[in-house]
Tab-separated table of C-alpha atoms in Angstrom:
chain	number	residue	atom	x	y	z
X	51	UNK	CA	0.000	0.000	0.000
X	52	UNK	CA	1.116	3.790	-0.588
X	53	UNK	CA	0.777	4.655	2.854
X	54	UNK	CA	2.884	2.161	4.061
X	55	UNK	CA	5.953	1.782	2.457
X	56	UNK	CA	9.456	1.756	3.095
X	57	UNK	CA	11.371	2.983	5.250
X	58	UNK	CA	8.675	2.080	8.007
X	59	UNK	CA	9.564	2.505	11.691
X	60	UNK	CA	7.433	1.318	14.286
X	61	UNK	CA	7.586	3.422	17.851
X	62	UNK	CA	5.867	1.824	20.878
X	63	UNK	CA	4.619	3.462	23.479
X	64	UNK	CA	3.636	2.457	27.147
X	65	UNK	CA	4.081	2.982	30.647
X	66	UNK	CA	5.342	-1.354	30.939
X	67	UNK	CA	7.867	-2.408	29.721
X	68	UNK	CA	10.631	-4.635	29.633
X	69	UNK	CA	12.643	-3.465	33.008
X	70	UNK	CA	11.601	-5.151	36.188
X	71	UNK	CA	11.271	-1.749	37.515
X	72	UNK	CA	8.303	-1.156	34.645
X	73	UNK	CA	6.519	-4.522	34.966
X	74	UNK	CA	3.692	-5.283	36.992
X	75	UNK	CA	1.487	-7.363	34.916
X	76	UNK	CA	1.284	-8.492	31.440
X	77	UNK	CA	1.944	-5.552	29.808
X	78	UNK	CA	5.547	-5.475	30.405
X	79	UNK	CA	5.841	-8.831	28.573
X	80	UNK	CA	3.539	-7.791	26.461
X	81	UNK	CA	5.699	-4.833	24.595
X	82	UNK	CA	8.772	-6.592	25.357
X	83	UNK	CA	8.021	-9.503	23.395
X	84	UNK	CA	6.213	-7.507	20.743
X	85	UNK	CA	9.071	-4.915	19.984
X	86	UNK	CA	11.556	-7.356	20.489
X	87	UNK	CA	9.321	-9.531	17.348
X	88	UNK	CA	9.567	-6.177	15.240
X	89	UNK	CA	13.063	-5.313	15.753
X	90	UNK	CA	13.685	-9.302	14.498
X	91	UNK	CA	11.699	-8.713	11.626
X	92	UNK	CA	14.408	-5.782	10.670
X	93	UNK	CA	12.082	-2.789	11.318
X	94	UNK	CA	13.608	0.048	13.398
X	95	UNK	CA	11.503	-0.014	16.614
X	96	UNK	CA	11.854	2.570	19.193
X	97	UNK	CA	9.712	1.556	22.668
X	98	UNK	CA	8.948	4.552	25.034
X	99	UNK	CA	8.316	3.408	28.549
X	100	UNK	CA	8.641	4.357	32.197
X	101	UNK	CA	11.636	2.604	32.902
X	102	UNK	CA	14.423	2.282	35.487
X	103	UNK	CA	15.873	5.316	36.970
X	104	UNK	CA	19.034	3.962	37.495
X	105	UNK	CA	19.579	2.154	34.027
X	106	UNK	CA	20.569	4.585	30.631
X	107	UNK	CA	17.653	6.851	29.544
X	108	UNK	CA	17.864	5.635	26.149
X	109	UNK	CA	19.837	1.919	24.990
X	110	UNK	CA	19.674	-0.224	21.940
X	111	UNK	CA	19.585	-3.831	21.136
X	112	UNK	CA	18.714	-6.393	18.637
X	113	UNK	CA	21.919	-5.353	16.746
X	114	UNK	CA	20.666	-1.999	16.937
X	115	UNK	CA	17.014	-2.000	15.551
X	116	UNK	CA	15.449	-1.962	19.299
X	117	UNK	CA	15.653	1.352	20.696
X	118	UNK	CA	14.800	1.908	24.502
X	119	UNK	CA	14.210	5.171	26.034
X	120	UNK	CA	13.423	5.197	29.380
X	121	UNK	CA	10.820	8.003	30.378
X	122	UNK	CA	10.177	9.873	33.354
X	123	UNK	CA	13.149	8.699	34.909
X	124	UNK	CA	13.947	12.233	37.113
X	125	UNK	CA	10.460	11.200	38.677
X	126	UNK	CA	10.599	7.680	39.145
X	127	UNK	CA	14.121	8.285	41.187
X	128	UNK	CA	11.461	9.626	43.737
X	129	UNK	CA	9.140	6.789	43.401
X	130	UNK	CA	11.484	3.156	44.235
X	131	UNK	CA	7.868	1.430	44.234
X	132	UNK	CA	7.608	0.361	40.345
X	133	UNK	CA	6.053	2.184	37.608
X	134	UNK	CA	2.943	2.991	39.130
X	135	UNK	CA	4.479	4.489	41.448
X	136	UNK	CA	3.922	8.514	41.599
X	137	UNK	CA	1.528	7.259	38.437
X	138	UNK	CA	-0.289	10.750	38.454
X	139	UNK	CA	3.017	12.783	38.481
X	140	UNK	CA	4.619	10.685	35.288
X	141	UNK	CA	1.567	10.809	33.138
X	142	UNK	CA	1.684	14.885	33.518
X	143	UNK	CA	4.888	14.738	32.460
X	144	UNK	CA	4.656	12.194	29.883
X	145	UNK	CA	1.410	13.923	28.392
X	146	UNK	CA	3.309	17.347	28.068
X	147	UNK	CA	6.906	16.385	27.503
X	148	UNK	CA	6.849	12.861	24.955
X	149	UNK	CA	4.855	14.064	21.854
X	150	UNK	CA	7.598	17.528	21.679
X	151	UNK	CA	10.570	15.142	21.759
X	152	UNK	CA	8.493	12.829	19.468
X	153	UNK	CA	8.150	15.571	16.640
X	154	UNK	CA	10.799	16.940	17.621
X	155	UNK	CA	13.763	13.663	17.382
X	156	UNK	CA	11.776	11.328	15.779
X	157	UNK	CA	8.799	11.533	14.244
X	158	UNK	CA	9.201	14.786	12.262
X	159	UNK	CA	13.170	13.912	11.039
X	160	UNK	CA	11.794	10.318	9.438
X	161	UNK	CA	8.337	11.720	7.759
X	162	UNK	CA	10.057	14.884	6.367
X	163	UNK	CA	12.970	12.563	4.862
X	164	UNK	CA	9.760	10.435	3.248
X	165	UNK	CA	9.978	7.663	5.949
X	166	UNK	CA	6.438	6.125	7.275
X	167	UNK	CA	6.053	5.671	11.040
X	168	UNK	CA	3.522	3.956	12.888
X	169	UNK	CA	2.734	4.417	16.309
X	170	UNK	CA	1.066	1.652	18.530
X	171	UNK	CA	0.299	3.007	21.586
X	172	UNK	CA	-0.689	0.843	24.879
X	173	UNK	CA	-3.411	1.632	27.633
X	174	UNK	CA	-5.436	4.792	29.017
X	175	UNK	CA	-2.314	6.429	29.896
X	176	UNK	CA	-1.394	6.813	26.131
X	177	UNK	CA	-4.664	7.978	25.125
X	178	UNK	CA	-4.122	11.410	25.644
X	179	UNK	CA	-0.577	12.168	23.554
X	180	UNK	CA	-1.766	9.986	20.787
X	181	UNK	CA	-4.813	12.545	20.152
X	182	UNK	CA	-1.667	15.129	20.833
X	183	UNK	CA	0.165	13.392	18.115
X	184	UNK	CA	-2.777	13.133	15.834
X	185	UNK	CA	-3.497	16.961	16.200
X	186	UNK	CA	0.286	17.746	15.082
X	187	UNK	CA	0.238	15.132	12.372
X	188	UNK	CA	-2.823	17.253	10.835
X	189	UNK	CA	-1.290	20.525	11.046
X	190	UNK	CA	1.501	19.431	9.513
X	191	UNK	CA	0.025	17.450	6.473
X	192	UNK	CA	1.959	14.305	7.866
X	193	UNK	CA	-1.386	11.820	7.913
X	194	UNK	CA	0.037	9.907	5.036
X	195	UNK	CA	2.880	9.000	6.600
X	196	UNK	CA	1.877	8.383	10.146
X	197	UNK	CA	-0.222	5.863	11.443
X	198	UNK	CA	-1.369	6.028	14.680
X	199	UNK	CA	-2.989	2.528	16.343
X	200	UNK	CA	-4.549	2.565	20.090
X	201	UNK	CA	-4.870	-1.159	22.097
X	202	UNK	CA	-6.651	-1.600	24.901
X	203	UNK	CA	-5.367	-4.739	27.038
X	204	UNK	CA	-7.799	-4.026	29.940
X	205	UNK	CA	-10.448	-1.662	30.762
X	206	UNK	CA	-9.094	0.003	33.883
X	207	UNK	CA	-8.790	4.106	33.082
X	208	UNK	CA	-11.690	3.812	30.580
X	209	UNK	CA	-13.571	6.864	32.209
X	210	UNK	CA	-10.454	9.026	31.524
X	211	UNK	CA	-10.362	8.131	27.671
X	212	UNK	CA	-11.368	11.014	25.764
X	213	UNK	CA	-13.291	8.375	23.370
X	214	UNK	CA	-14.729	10.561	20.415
X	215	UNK	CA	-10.937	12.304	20.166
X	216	UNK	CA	-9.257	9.155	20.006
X	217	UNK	CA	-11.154	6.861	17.753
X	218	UNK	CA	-10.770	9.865	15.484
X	219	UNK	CA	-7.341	9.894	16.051
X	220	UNK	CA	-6.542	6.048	15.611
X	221	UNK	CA	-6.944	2.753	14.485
X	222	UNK	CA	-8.281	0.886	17.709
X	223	UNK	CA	-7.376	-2.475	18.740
X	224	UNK	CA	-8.147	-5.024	21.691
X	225	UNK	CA	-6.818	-8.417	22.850
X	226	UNK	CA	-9.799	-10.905	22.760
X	227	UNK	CA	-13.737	-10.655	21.697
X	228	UNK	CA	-14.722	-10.283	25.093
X	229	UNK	CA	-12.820	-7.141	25.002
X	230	UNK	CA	-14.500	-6.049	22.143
X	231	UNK	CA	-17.563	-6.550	23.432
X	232	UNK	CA	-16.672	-4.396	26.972
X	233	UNK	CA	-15.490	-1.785	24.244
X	234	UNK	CA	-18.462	-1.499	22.636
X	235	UNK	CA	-20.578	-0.709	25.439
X	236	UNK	CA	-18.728	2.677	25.542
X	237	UNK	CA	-19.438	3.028	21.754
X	238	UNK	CA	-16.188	1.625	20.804
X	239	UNK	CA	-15.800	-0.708	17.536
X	240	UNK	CA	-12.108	-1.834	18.088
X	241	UNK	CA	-10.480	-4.781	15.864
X	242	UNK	CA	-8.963	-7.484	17.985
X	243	UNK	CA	-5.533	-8.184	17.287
X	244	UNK	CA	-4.117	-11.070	20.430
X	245	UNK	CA	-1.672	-10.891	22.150
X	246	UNK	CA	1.839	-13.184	20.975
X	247	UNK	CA	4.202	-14.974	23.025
X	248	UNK	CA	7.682	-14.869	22.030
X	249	UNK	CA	9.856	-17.752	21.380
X	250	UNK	CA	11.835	-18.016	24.380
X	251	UNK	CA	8.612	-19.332	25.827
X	252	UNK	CA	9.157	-22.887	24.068
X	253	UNK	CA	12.838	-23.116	24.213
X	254	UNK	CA	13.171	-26.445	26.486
X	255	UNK	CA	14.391	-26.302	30.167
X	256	UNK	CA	17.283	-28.708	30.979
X	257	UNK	CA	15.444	-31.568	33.012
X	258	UNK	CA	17.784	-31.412	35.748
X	259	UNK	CA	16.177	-28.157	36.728
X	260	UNK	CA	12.560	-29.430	37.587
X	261	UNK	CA	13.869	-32.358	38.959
X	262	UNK	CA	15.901	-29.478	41.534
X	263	UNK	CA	12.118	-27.997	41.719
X	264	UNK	CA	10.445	-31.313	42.768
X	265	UNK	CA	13.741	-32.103	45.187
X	266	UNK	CA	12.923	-29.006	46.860
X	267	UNK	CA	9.479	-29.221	47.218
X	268	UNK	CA	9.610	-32.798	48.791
X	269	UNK	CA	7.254	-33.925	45.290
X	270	UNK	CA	4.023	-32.158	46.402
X	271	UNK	CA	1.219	-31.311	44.575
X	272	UNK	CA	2.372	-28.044	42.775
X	273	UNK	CA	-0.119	-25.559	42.325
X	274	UNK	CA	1.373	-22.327	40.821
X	275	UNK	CA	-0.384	-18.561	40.600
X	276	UNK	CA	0.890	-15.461	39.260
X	277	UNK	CA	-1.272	-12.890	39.177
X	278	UNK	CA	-1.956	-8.862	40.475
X	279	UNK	CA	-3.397	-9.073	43.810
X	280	UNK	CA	-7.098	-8.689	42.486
X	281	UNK	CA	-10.447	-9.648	43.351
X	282	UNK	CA	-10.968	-10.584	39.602
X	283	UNK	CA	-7.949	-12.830	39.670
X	284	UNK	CA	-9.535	-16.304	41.733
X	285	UNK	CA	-7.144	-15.668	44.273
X	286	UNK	CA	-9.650	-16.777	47.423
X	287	UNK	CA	-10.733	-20.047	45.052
X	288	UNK	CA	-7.463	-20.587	44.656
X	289	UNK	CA	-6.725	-20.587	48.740
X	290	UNK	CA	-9.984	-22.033	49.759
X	291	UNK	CA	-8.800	-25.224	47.453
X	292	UNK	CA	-5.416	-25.365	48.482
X	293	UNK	CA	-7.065	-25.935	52.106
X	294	UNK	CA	-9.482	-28.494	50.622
X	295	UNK	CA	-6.535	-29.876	49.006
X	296	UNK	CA	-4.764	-30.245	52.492
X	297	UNK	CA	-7.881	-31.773	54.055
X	298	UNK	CA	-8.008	-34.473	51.868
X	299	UNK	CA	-4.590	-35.376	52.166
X	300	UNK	CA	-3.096	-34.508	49.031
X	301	UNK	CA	-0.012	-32.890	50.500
X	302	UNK	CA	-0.493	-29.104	48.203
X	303	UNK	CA	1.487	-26.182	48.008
X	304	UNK	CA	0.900	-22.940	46.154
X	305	UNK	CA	3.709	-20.941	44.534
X	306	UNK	CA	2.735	-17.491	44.238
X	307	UNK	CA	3.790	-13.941	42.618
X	308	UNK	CA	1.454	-11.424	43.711
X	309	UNK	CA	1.306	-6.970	43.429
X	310	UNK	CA	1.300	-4.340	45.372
X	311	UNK	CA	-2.520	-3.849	45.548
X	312	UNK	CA	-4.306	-3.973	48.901
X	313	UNK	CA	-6.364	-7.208	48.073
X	314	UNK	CA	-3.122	-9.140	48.864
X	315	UNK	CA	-3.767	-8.742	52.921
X	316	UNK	CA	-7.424	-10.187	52.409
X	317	UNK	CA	-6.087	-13.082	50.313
X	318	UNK	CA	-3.419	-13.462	53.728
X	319	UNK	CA	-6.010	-13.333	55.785
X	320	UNK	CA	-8.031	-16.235	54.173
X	321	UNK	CA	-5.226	-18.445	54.366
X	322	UNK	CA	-4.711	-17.662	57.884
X	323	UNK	CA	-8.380	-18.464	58.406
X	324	UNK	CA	-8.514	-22.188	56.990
X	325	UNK	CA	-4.629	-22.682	59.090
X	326	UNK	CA	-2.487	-22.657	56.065
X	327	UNK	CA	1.087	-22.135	56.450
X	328	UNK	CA	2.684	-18.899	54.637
X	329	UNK	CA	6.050	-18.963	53.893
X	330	UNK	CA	8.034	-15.573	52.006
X	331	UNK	CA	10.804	-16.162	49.720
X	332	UNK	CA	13.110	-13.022	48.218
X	333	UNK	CA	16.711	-13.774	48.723
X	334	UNK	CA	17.112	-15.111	44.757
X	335	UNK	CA	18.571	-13.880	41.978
X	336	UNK	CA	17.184	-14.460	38.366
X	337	UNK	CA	18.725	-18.333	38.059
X	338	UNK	CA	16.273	-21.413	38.136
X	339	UNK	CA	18.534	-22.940	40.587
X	340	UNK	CA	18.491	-19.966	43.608
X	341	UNK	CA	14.713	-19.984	42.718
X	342	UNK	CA	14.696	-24.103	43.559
X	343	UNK	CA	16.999	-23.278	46.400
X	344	UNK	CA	14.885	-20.776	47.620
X	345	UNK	CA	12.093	-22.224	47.631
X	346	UNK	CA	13.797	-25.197	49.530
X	347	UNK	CA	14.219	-22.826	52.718
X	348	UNK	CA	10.058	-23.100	53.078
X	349	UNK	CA	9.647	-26.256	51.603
X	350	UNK	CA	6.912	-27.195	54.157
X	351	UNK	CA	4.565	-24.055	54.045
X	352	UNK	CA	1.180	-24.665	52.624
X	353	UNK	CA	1.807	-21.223	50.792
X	354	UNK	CA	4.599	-19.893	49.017
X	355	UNK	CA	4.642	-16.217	48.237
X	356	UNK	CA	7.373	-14.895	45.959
X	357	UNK	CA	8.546	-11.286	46.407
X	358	UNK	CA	11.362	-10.858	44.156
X	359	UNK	CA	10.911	-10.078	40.450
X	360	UNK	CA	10.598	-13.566	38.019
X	361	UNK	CA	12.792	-14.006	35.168
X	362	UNK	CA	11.178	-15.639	31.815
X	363	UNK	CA	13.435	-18.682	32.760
X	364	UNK	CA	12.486	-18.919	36.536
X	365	UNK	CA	8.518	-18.389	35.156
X	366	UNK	CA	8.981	-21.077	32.435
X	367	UNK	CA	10.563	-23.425	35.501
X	368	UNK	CA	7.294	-22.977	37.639
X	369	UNK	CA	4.664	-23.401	35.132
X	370	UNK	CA	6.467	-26.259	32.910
X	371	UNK	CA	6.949	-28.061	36.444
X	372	UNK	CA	3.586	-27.592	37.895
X	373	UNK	CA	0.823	-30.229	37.884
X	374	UNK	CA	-1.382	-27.122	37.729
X	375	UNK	CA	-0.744	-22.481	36.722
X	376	UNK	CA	-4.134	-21.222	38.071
X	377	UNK	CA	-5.091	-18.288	35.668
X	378	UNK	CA	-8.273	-18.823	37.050
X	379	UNK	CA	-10.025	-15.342	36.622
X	380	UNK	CA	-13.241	-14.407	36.929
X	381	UNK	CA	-13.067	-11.394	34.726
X	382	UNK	CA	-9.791	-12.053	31.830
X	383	UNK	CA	-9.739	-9.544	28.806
X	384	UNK	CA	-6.560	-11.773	28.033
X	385	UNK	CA	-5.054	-13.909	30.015
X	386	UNK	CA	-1.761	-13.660	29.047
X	387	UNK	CA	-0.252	-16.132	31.989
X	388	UNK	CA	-2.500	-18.867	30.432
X	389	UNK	CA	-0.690	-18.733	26.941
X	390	UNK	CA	2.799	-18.871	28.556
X	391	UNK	CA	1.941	-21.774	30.894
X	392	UNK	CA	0.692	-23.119	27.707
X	393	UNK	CA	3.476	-22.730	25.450
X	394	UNK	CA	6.025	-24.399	28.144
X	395	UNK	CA	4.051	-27.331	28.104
X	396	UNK	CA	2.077	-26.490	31.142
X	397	UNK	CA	-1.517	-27.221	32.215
X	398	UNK	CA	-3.360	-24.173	32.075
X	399	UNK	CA	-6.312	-23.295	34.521
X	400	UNK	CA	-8.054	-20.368	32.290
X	401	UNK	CA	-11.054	-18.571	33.713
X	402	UNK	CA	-14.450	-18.759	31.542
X	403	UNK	CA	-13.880	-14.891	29.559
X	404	UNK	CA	-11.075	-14.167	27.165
X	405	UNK	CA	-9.456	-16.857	26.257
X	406	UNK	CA	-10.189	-17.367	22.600
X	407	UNK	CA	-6.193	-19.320	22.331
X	408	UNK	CA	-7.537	-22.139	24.520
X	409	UNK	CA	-9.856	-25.241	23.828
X	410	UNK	CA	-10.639	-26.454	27.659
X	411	UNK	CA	-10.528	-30.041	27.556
X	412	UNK	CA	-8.607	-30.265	24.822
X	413	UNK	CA	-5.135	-27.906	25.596
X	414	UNK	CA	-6.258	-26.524	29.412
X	415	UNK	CA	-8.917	-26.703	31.524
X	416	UNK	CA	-12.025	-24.282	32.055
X	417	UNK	CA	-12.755	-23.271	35.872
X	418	UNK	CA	-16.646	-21.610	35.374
X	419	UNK	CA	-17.521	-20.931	38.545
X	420	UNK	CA	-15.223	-19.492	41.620
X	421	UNK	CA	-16.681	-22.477	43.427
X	422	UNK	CA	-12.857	-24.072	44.688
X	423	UNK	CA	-14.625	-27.069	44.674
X	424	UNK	CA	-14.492	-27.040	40.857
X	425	UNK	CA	-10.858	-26.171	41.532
X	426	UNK	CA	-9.925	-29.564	43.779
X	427	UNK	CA	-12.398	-31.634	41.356
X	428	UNK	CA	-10.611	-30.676	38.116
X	429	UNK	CA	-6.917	-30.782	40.012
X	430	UNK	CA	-7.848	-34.033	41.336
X	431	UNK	CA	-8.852	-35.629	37.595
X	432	UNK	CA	-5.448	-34.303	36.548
X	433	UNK	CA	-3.490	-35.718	39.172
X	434	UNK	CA	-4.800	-38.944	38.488
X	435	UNK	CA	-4.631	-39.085	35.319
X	436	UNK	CA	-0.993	-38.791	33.974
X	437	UNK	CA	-1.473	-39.703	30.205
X	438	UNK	CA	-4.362	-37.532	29.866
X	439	UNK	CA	-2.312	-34.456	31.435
X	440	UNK	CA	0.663	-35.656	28.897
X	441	UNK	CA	-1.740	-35.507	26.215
X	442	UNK	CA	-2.676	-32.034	28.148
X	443	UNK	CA	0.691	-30.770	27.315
X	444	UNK	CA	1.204	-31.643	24.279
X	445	UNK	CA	-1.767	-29.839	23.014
X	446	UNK	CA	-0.964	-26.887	24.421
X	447	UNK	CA	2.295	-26.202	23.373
X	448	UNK	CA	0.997	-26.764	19.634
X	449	UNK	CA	-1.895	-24.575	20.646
X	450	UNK	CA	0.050	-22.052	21.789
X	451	UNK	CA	2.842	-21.972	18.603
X	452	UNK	CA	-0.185	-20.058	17.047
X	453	UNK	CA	0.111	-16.943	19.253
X	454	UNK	CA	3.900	-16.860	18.764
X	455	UNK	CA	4.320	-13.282	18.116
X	456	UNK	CA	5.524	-13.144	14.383
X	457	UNK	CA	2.535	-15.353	13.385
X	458	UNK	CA	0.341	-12.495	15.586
X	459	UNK	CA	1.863	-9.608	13.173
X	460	UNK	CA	1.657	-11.563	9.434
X	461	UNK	CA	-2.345	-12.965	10.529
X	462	UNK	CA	-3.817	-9.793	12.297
X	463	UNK	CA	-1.639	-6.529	13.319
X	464	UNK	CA	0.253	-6.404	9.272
X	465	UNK	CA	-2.861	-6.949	7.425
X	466	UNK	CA	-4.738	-3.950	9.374
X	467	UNK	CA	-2.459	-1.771	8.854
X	468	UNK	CA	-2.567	-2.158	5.355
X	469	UNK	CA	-6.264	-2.137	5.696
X	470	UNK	CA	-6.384	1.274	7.458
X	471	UNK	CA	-3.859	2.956	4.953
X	472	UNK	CA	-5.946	2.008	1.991
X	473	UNK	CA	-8.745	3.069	4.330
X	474	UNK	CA	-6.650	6.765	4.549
X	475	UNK	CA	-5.779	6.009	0.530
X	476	UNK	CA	-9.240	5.757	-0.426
């Protein structure tokens, strides 16, 4: 298409990203993975974030096609809590300071030399500059060579989205159908383009390192969670059925990577309540092994709570090792956790909204009600069941090779941006 053609730079911009400082849920993986896929595909990529304040305001990689600038670093110095931390204070300053530098460095330098540039923006936060962005691109006759593309991954901030501005603006985009559907209930027809998974995800863990996992956990039953601490996210099913678990004998521990948020003392508080054991682990570094040897120190707690920041490798080591990753939400516009567990081979616990990547029964299993009952029931079947959960596995992972994220970009995010510079053509 005209509008489209080469040289075409993609710049990325949201508050997550691929710093543990700037991830909190799956958003951070989420443009990681995704500008990381773009940068492979040899497209100059440039991802704006709210990053470390102690790492270099601006760094490349992927031989120098992935360009990271860190944002709102002289504010997060103030704010050691993670990037929504002082959130109020780095959106003013991202709202009034990105879009000049944008135009400015960036933008402006690549359309005036007859470059294209699309900009895929990520989340309520963004909302606001891309309109900015839009308004400059019109007053300076750069439309047909910038293309400007708003996602929405969740629906929190959707009151402060300035809705008629921005579908004027932009191309909008969601993760799943039942985010369309939330989207259209504020008058909001947005394509869905899922989210990928990048490759590391299915690169194979050495089997000496979950048999180190099951050492150190005596060979219980492995129940896994890693989710914000949420109402939405099945946390109290997921206690309540640990405790049923433990009544019945079946010797369970959970392994889990909460937030920040306040639900986290209420989920504490259940566990308390049925007797269950908590146990606090945060004295590893990024290895499988000093997570296995961690996890060792607490080996007999009913719960495990991690508080140090997961690496891909010490994720893929809990859910590939698991006999079960509960990503069972009551409320998922994604469900991004489900996809990796997936993808390592894992045996996914999806909630009943979202999850168009998964056929329950087939590649994971379906939890419809937050009944834990359902939970033990369905854990239970597994358990006893070994060549149906190998069958499980399989599936999965060959599921899951579909949502790999260059297969995302050729079947869905590629073909509509072609379709919306035709659209702009036309």
């Amino acid at each position: 298409m005209a509008s489209l053609e080469e040289p075409l730079v993609f710049v990325v911009l949201s508050f997550e990203g691929p710093d543990a400082y700037a991830r909190a849920g799956g958003l951070g993986a989420r443009v990681t993975e995704l500008s990381q896929t773009l940068a492979r595909a040899s497209f100059e990529t440039h991802l704006f974030f709210v990053g470390d304040p102690d790492l270099p305001g601006h760094e490349t990689r992927e031989g120098g096609r992935l360009h990271l600038h860190r944002w709102c670093q002289w504010i997060s110095q103030y704010h050691p809590g993670g990037v929504y931390d002082g959130e109020q204070g780095k959106l003013n300053d991202w709202d009034s300071s990105l879009v000049p530098w944008l135009v400015s460095n960036l933008i402006g330098p690549i359309v005036k030399s007859g470059g294209h540039v699309v900009v895929l923006a990520e989340e309520w936060q963004t909302a606001a500059s891309l309109v900015y962005l839009a308004d400059v691109a019109e007053a300076e006759q750069w439309t047909s060579h910038l293309h400007l593309v708003w996602n929405a991954n969740h629906f929190f901030g959707f009151d402060r989205v300035r809705w008629e501005e921005l579908k004027e603006a932009a191309t909008v985009t969601t993760v799943s159908r039942y985010m369309r559907g939330q989207m259209a209930r504020w008058g909001v027809e947005a394509h869905v383009v899922p989210n990928g998974i990048g490759e590391a995800w299915f690169l194979p863990l050495a089997p000496s390192m979950r048999q180190q996992l099951d050492r150190s956990l005596m060979g219980r039953l492995k129940l896994v969670k890693v989710a914000r601490w949420d109402p939405d996210k099945g946390w109290l099913a997921a206690i309540d059925a640990v405790a049923e678990l433990k009544r019945r004998n079946q010797h369970p521990v959970l392994i889990g990577r909460g937030g920040q948020e306040h639900h986290g003392a209420e989920v504490l508080g259940r566990a308390r309540a049925h007797g269950l054991e908590v146990g606090y682990v945060d004295d590893f570094d990024e290895t499988a092994e000093s997570l296995s040897s961690a996890l060792s120190t607490v080996a007999d707690r009913d719960v495990i709570l991690l508080e140090s920041f997961l690496s891909l490798e010490q994720q893929k080591l809990l859910f590939q090792s698991a006999d079960v990753v509960l990503a069972n939400s009551s409320i998922e516009p994604f469900g991004l956790v489900g996809l990796q567990a997936m993808a390592t081979g894992g045996i996914a616990f999806v909630g009943a909204t979202g999850e168009d990547y998964a056929t329950p029964g087939r590649d994971a299993i379906a939890v419809e009600t937050s009944d834990p009952r359902e939970i033990v029931e369905k854990v239970l079947q597994i358990h006893a069941g070994p060549g149906q959960a190998s069958l499980m596995r399989r599936a999965a992972r060959r599921s899951a090779t579909t949502y790999m994220w260059p297969a995302v970009l050729d079947r869905r995010l590629l073909p509509l941006l072609h379709h919306a510079a035709a659209l702009k053509d036309g």
